[in-house]
CSV table of C-alpha atoms in Angstrom, one decimal:
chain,number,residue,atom,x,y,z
A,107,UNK,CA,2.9,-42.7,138.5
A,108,UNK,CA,5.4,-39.4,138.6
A,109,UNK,CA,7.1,-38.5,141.6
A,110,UNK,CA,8.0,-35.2,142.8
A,111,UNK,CA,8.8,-32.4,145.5
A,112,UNK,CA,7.2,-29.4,146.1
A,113,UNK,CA,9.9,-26.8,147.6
A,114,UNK,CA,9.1,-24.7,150.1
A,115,UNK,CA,10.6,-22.4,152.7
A,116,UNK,CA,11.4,-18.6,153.3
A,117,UNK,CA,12.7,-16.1,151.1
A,118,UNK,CA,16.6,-17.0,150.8
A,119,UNK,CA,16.6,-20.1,152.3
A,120,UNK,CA,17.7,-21.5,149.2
A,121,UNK,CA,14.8,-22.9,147.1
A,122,UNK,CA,15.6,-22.1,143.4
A,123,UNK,CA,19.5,-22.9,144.0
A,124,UNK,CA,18.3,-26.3,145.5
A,125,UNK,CA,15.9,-27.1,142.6
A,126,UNK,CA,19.1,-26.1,140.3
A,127,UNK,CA,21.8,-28.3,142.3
A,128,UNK,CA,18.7,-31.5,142.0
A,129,UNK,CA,18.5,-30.5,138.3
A,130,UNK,CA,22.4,-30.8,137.9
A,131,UNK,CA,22.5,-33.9,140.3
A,132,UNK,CA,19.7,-35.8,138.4
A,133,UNK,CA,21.5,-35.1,134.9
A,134,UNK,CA,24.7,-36.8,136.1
A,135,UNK,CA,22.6,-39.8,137.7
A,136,UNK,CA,20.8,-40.2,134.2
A,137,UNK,CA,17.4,-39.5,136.5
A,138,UNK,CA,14.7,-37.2,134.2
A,139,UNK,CA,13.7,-34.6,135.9
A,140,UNK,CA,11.9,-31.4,135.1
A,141,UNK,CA,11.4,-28.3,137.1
A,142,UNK,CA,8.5,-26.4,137.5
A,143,UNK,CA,8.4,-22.7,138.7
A,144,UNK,CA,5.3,-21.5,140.4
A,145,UNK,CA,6.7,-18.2,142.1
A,146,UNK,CA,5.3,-15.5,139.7
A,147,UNK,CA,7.8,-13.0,140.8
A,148,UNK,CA,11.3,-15.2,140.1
A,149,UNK,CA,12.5,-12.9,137.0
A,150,UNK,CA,16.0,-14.7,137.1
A,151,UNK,CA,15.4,-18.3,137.2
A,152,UNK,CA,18.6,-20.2,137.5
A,153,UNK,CA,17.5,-23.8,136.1
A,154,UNK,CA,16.3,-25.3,133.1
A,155,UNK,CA,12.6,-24.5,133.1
A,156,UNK,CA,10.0,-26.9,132.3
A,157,UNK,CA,7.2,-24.7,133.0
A,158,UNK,CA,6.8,-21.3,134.2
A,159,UNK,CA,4.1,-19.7,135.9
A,160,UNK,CA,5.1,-16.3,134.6
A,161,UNK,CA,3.8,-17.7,131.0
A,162,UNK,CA,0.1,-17.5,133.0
A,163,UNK,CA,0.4,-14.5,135.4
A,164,UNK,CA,3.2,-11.9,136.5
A,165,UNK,CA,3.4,-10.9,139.8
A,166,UNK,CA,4.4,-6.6,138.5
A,167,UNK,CA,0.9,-7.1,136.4
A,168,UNK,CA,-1.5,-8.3,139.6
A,169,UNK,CA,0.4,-5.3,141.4
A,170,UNK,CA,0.1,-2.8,138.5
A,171,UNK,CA,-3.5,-3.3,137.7
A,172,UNK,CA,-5.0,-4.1,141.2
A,173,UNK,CA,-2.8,-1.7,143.7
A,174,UNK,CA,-1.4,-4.3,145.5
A,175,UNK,CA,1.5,-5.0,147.1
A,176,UNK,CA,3.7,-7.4,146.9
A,177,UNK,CA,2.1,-10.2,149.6
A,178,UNK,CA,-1.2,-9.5,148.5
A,179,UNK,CA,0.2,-9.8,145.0
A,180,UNK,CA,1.3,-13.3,145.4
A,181,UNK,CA,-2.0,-14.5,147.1
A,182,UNK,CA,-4.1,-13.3,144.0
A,183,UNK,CA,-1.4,-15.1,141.6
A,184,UNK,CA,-1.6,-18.4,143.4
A,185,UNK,CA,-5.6,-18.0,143.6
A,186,UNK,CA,-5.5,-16.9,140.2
A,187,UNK,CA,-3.7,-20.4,139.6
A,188,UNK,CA,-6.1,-22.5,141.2
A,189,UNK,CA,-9.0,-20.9,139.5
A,190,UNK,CA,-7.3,-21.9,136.0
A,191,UNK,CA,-5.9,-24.9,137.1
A,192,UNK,CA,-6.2,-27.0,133.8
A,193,UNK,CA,-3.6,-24.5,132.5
A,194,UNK,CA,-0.8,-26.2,134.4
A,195,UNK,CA,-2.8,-29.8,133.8
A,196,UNK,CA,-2.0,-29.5,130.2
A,197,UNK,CA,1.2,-28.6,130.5
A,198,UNK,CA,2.2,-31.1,132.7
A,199,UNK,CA,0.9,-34.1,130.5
A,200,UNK,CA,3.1,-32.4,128.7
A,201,UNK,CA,6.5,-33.6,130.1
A,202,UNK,CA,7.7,-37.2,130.0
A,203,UNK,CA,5.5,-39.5,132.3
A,204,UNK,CA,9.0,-41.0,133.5
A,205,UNK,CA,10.1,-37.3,135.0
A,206,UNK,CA,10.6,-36.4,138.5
A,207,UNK,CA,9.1,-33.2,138.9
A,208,UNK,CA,9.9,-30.2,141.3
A,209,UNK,CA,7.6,-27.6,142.2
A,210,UNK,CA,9.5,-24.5,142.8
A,211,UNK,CA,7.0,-22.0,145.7
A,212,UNK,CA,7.4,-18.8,146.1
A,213,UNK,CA,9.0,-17.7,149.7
A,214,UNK,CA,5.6,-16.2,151.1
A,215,UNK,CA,5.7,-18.7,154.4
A,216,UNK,CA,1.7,-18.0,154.3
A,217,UNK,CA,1.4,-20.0,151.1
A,218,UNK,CA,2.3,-23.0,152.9
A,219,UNK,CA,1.2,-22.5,156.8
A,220,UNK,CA,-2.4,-20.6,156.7
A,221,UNK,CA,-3.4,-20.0,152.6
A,222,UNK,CA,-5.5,-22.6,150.8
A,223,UNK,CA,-4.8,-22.3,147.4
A,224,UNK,CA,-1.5,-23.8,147.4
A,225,UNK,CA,-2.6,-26.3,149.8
A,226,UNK,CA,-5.8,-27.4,146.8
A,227,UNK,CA,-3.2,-27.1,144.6
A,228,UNK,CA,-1.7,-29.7,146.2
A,229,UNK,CA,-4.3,-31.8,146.7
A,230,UNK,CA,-5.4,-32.0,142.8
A,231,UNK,CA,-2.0,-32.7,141.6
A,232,UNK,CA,-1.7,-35.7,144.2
A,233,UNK,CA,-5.3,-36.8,142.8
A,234,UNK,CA,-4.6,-36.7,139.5
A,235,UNK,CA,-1.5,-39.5,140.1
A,236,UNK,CA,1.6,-37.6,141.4
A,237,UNK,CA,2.8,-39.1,144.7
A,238,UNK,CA,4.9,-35.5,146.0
A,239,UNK,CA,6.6,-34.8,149.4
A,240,UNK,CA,7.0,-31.2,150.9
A,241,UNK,CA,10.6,-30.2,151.0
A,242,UNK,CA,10.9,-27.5,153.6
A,243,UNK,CA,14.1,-25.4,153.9
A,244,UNK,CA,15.2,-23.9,156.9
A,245,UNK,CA,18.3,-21.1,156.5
A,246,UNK,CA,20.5,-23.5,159.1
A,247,UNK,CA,21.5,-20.3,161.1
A,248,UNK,CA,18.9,-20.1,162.9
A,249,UNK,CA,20.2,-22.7,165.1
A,250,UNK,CA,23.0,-20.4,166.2
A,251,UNK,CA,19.9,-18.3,168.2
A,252,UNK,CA,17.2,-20.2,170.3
A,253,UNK,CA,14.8,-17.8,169.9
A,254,UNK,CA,15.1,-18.1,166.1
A,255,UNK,CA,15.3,-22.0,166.1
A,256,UNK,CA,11.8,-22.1,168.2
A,257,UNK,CA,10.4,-19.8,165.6
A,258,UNK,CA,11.4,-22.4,162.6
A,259,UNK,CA,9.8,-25.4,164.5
A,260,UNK,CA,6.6,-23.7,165.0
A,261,UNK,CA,7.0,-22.8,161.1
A,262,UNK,CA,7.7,-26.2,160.2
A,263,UNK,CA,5.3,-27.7,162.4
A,264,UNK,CA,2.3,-25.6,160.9
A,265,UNK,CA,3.5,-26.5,157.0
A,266,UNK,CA,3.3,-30.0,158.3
A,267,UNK,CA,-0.4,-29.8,159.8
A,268,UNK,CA,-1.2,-27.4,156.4
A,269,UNK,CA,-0.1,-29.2,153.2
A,270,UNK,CA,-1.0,-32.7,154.7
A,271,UNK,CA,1.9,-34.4,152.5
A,272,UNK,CA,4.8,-36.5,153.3
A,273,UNK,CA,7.1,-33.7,154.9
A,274,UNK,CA,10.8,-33.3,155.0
A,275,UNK,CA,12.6,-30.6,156.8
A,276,UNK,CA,15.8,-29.1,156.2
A,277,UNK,CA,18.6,-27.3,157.5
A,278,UNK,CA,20.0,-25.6,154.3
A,279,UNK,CA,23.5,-23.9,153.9
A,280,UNK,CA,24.8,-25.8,157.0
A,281,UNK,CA,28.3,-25.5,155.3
A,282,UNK,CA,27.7,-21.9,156.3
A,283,UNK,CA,27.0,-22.5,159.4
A,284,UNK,CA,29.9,-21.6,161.6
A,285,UNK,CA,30.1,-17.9,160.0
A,286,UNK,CA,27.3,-17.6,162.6
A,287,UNK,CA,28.8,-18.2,165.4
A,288,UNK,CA,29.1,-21.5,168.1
A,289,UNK,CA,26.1,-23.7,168.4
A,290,UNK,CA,25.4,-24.2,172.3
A,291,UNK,CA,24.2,-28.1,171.7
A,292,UNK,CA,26.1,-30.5,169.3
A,293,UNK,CA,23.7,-30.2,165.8
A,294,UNK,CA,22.1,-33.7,166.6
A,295,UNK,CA,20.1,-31.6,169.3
A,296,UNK,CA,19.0,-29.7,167.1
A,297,UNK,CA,18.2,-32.0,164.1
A,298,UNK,CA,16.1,-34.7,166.4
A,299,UNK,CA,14.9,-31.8,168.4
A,300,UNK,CA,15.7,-33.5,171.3
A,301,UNK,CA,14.8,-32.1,175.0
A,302,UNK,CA,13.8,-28.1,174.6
A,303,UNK,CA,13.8,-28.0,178.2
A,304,UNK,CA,17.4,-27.3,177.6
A,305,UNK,CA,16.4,-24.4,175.8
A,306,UNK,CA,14.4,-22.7,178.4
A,307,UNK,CA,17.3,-21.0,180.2
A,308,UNK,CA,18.7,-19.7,177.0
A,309,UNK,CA,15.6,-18.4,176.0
A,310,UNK,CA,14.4,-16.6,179.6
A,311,UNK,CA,17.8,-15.0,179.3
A,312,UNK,CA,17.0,-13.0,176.5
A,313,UNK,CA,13.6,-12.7,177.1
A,314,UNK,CA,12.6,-13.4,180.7
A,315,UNK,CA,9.0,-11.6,180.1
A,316,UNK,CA,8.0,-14.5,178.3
A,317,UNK,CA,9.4,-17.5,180.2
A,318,UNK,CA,5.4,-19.0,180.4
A,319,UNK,CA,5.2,-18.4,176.9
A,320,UNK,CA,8.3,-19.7,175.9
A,321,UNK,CA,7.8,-23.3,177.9
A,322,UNK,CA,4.7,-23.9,176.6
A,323,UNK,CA,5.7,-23.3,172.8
A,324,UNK,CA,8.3,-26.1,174.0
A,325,UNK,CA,5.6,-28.4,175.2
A,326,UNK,CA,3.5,-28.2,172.3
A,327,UNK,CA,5.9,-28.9,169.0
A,328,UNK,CA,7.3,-31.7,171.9
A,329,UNK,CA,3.7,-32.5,172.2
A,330,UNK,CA,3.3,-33.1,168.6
A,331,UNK,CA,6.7,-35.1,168.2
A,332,UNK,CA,6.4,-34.7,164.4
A,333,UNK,CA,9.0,-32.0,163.3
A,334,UNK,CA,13.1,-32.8,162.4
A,335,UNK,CA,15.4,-31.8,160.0
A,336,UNK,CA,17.8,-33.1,157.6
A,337,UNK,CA,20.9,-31.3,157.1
A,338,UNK,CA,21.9,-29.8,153.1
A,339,UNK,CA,25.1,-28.1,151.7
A,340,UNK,CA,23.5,-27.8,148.0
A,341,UNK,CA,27.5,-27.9,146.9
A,342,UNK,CA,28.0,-31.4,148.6
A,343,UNK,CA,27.7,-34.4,146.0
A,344,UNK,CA,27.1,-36.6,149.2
A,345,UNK,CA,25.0,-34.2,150.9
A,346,UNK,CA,22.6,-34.0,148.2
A,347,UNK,CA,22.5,-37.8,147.9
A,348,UNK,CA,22.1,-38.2,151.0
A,349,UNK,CA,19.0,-36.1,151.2
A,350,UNK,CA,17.9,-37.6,148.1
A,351,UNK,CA,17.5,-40.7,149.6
A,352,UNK,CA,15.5,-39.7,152.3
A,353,UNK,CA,13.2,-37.7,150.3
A,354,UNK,CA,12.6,-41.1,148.1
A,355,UNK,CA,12.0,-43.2,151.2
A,356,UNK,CA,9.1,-40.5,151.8
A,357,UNK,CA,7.7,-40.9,149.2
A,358,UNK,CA,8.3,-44.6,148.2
A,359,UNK,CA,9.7,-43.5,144.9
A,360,UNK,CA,12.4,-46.6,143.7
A,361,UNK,CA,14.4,-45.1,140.6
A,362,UNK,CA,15.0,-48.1,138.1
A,363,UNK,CA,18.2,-47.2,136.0
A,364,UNK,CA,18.0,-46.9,132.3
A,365,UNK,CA,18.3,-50.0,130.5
A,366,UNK,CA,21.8,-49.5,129.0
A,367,UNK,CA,22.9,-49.3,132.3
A,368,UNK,CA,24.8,-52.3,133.6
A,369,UNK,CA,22.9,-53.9,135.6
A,370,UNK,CA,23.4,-55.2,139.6
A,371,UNK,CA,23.4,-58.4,141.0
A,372,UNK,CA,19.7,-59.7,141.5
A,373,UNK,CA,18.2,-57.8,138.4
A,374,UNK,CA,15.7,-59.0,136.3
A,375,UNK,CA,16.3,-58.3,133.1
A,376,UNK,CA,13.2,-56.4,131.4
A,377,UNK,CA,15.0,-53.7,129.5
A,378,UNK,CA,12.0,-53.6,127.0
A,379,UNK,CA,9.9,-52.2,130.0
A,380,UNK,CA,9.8,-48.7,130.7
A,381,UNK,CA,11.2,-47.8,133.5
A,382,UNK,CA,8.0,-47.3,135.9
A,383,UNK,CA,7.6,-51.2,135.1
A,384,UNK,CA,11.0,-52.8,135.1
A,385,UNK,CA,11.3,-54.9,138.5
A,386,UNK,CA,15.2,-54.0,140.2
A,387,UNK,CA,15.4,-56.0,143.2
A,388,UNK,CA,18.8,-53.9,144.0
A,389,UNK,CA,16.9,-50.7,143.5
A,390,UNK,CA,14.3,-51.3,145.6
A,391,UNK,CA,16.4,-52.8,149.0
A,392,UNK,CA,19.1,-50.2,148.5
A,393,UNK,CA,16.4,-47.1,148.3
A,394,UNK,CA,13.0,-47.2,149.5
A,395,UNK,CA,13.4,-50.3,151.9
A,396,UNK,CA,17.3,-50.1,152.8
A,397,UNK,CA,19.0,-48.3,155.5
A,398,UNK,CA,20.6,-44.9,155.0
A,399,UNK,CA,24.0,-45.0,154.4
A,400,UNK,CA,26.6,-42.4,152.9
A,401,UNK,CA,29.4,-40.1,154.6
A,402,UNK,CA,26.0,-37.6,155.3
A,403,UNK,CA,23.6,-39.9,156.5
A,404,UNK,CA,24.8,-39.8,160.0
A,405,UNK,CA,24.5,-36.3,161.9
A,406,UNK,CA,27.8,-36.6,163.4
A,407,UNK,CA,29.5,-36.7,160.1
A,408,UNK,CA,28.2,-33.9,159.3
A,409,UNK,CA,28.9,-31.8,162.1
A,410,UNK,CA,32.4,-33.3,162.0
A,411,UNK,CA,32.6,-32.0,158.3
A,412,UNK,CA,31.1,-28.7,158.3
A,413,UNK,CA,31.4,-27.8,162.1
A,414,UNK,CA,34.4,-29.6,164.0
A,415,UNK,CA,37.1,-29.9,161.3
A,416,UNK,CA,35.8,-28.1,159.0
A,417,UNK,CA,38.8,-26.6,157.6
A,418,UNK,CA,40.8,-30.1,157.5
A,419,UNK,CA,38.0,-31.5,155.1
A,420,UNK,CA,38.3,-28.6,153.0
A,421,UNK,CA,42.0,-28.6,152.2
A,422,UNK,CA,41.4,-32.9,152.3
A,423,UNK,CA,38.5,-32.3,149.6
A,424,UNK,CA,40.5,-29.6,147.3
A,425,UNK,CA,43.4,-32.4,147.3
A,426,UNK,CA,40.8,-34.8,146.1
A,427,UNK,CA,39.8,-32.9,143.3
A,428,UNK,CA,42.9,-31.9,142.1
A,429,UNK,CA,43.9,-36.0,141.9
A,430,UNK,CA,40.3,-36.4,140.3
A,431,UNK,CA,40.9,-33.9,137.4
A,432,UNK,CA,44.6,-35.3,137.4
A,433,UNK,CA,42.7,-38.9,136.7
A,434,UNK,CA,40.3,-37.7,133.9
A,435,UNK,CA,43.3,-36.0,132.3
A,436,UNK,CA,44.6,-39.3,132.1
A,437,UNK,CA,41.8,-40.9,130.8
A,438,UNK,CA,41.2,-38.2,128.3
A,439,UNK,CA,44.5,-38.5,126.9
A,440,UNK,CA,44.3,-42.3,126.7
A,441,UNK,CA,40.5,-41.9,124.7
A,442,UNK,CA,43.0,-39.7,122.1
A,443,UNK,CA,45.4,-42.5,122.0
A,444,UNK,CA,42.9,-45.3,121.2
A,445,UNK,CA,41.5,-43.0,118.6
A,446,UNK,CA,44.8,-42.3,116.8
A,447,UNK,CA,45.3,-45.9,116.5
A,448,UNK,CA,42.1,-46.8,115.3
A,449,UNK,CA,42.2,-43.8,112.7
A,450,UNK,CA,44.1,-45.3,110.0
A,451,UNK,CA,47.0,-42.8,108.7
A,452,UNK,CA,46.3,-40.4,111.5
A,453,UNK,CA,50.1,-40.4,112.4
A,454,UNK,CA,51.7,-40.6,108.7
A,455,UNK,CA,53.5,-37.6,107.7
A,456,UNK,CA,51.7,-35.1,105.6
A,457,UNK,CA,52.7,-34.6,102.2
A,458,UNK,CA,54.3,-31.1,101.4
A,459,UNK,CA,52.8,-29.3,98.6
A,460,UNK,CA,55.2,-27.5,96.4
C-alpha cells in the first residue's frame, strides 16, 4: 500500500522547496521516494521529477488557445487532468510500489478550498490504494499580524472540510520569522490556536468596523476545534524530522529499514520480505504508535531556537558543523590509510626510467 503527501498551500509558501528538502531528506534516510509535479505552470522545478504534469498539459497552451488567464488557466489544466485521469494511473504503476510519493499542487488556494477536481483527484488516488495526508503550508509570517493569522485559519479550516484527508498544517519558514517583526503571544498560541478571544482587541484596533464580524470568525474555527499547525524551517535536519513524524503518525505509515540495515533490538528478522511486509517492532513503537520526541517536537524549543535565542543557536550550530566536517575529514583520511595498506606496493618507491 504506498504512502504519500499531497502539498498544498499559497503561492510562495514554500511547496516545491519543501518537496525538494523531503526528496534530499529521504535519500539520506535510504527512504524511496518520488515526487510528482501536478502544477502545470512550474517551468523551473527544483527536484528530481518522477512525473510531470507538463508532459500532459502546459499551463501557456490552455492560456494561448482558449484566452484565459492564468486562474482560469489552471482550473481547465486540473479539469483537463481529471478527465484523463488514467494518464497519471499509468504512470504511477510506474514507480516502485515501495515509494513514498509527493504530490506537488499548484498555489491556486481554490484548488484545494472550493474546486472539485483536485478534490476527485484525490479521492481516486486514495481508492485505488494510496493512504495520502494533506500537507498544508502556511508562510509563518502571518502570525506577526492578527488579521492575517485569522485569514490562514479560515483557509486552513476550509482545505480541511474540502479535501476530506488526514490534514496537517504548517507554519513554514518560521526560521524567518523574526524579520517580521515581534509576535504579541508566545508561538504556542498561535500553533494550538488557543483562546482568540485574545485576539479580539488586536483585531478591533485595526479594524473596529468589523468587531461583530471579527468575533464571530473567532467562534466559528473555535467552534470547529479542528485546525493547528506544525512549525517547518525546510533547512533544519531536526525540523524536517520532526514533521516527518507527525505526517507518518497521520497517516499510519511505519517505514521498515532496508534489510542491510543493522537492525534494532526487538526485530524480526525477515530480510527476504519486502519491505511493506517485514514486521519491525522498533519501527512501529518509535513511529506510528510512540510519542514525539526530537529537539522540534516541542513548540517551546522551537521558539527558543528560531525566536528567543536565535542568534546563540546559530553561532552554536555553525561551531557544530565546522567540528562535523573536522570529523569526516578525519574519517576520510583514515578510509585512505586503510586502503594504502591493503593495496599492496602502494607505498614502494617508483622505479625511475632512464
Amino acid at each position: 500500500m504506498p504512502f504519500g503527501e499531497v502539498v498544498c498551500g499559497s503561492p510562495g509558501s514554500g511547496k516545491s522547496t519543501y518537496c525538494h528538502g523531503k526528496q534530499q531528506l529521504f535519500t539520506a534516510l535510504n527512504r524511496p521516494i518520488s515526487i510528482v509535479n501536478l502544477d502545470p505552470a512550474n517551468e523551473n522545478i527544483p527536484y528530481p521529477c518522477a512525473i510531470d504534469i507538463a508532459s500532459l498539459i502546459k499551463l501557456e497552451d490552455v492560456m494561448n488557445e482558449f484566452g484565459l488567464g492564468p486562474n482560469g488557466g489552471m482550473l481547465y489544466c486540473m479539469e483537463y487532468l481529471e478527465a484523463n485521469y488514467d494518464w497519471l494511473e499509468d504512470r504511477l504503476k510506474e514507480l516502485d510500489k515501495e515509494d513514498y510519493v509527493l504530490f506537488d499542487l499548484p498555489g491556486q488556494v481554490e484548488l484545494s478550498t472550493n474546486h472539485p477536481s483536485v478534490k476527485n483527484i484525490i479521492r481516486k488516488l486514495t481508492k485505488g490504494g494510496f493512504r495520502l495526508a494533506t500537507v498544508h503550508l502556511c508562510d509563518a509570517h502571518y502570525v506577526t499580524d492578527a488579521a492575517k493569522y485569522v485569514s490562514v485559519l479560515m483557509l486552513s479550516l476550509r482545505a480541511m472540510l474540502h479535501l476530506e484527508l488526514p490534514h496537517v498544517n504548517v507554519l513554514s519558514k518560521v526560521d524567518l520569522i523574526t524579520q517580521y517583526g515581534d509576535l504579541d503571544f508566545n508561538l504556542d498560541f498561535y500553533t494550538e490556536v488557543q483562546d482568540l478571544s485574545h485576539l479580539e482587541n488586536l483585531l478591533n484596533q485595526q479594524s473596529p468596523r468589523f468587531a461583530a464580524l471579527n468575533v464571530q470568525i473567532c467562534s466559528l474555527v473555535e467552534d470547529y476545534g479542528l485546525v493547528g499547525f506544525e512549525t517547518l524551517a525546510v533547512e533544519d535536519k531536526e525540523s524536517m524530522l520532526n514533521l516527518t513524524r507527525v505526517i507518518d503518525k497521520a497517516t499510519g505509515c511505519v517505514f521498515v529499514p532496508p534489510p542491510t540495515t543493522e537492525q534494532p533490538p526487538d526485530t524480526v528478522d525477515a530480510s527476504h520480505l519486502p519491505a511493506a511486509q517485514r514486521p519491525n517492532t522498533y519501527s512501529l513503537m518509535s513511529s506510528a504508535a510512540g510519542q514525539m520526541r526530537g529537539p522540534r517536537s516541542d513548540v517551546r524549543d522551537v521558539q527558543e531556537r528560531w525566536i528567543d535565542a536565535k542568534d546563540e543557536y546559530d553561532v552554536w550550530e555553525k561551531a557544530q558543523w565546522r567540528k562535523e566536517g573536522l570529523k569526516v575529514q578525519e574519517e576520510a583520511a583514515r578510509q585512505k590509510a586503510k586502503i594504502r595498506q591493503r593495496t599492496p606496493g602502494a607505498n614502494a618507491p617508483q622505479e625511475k626510467k632512464l
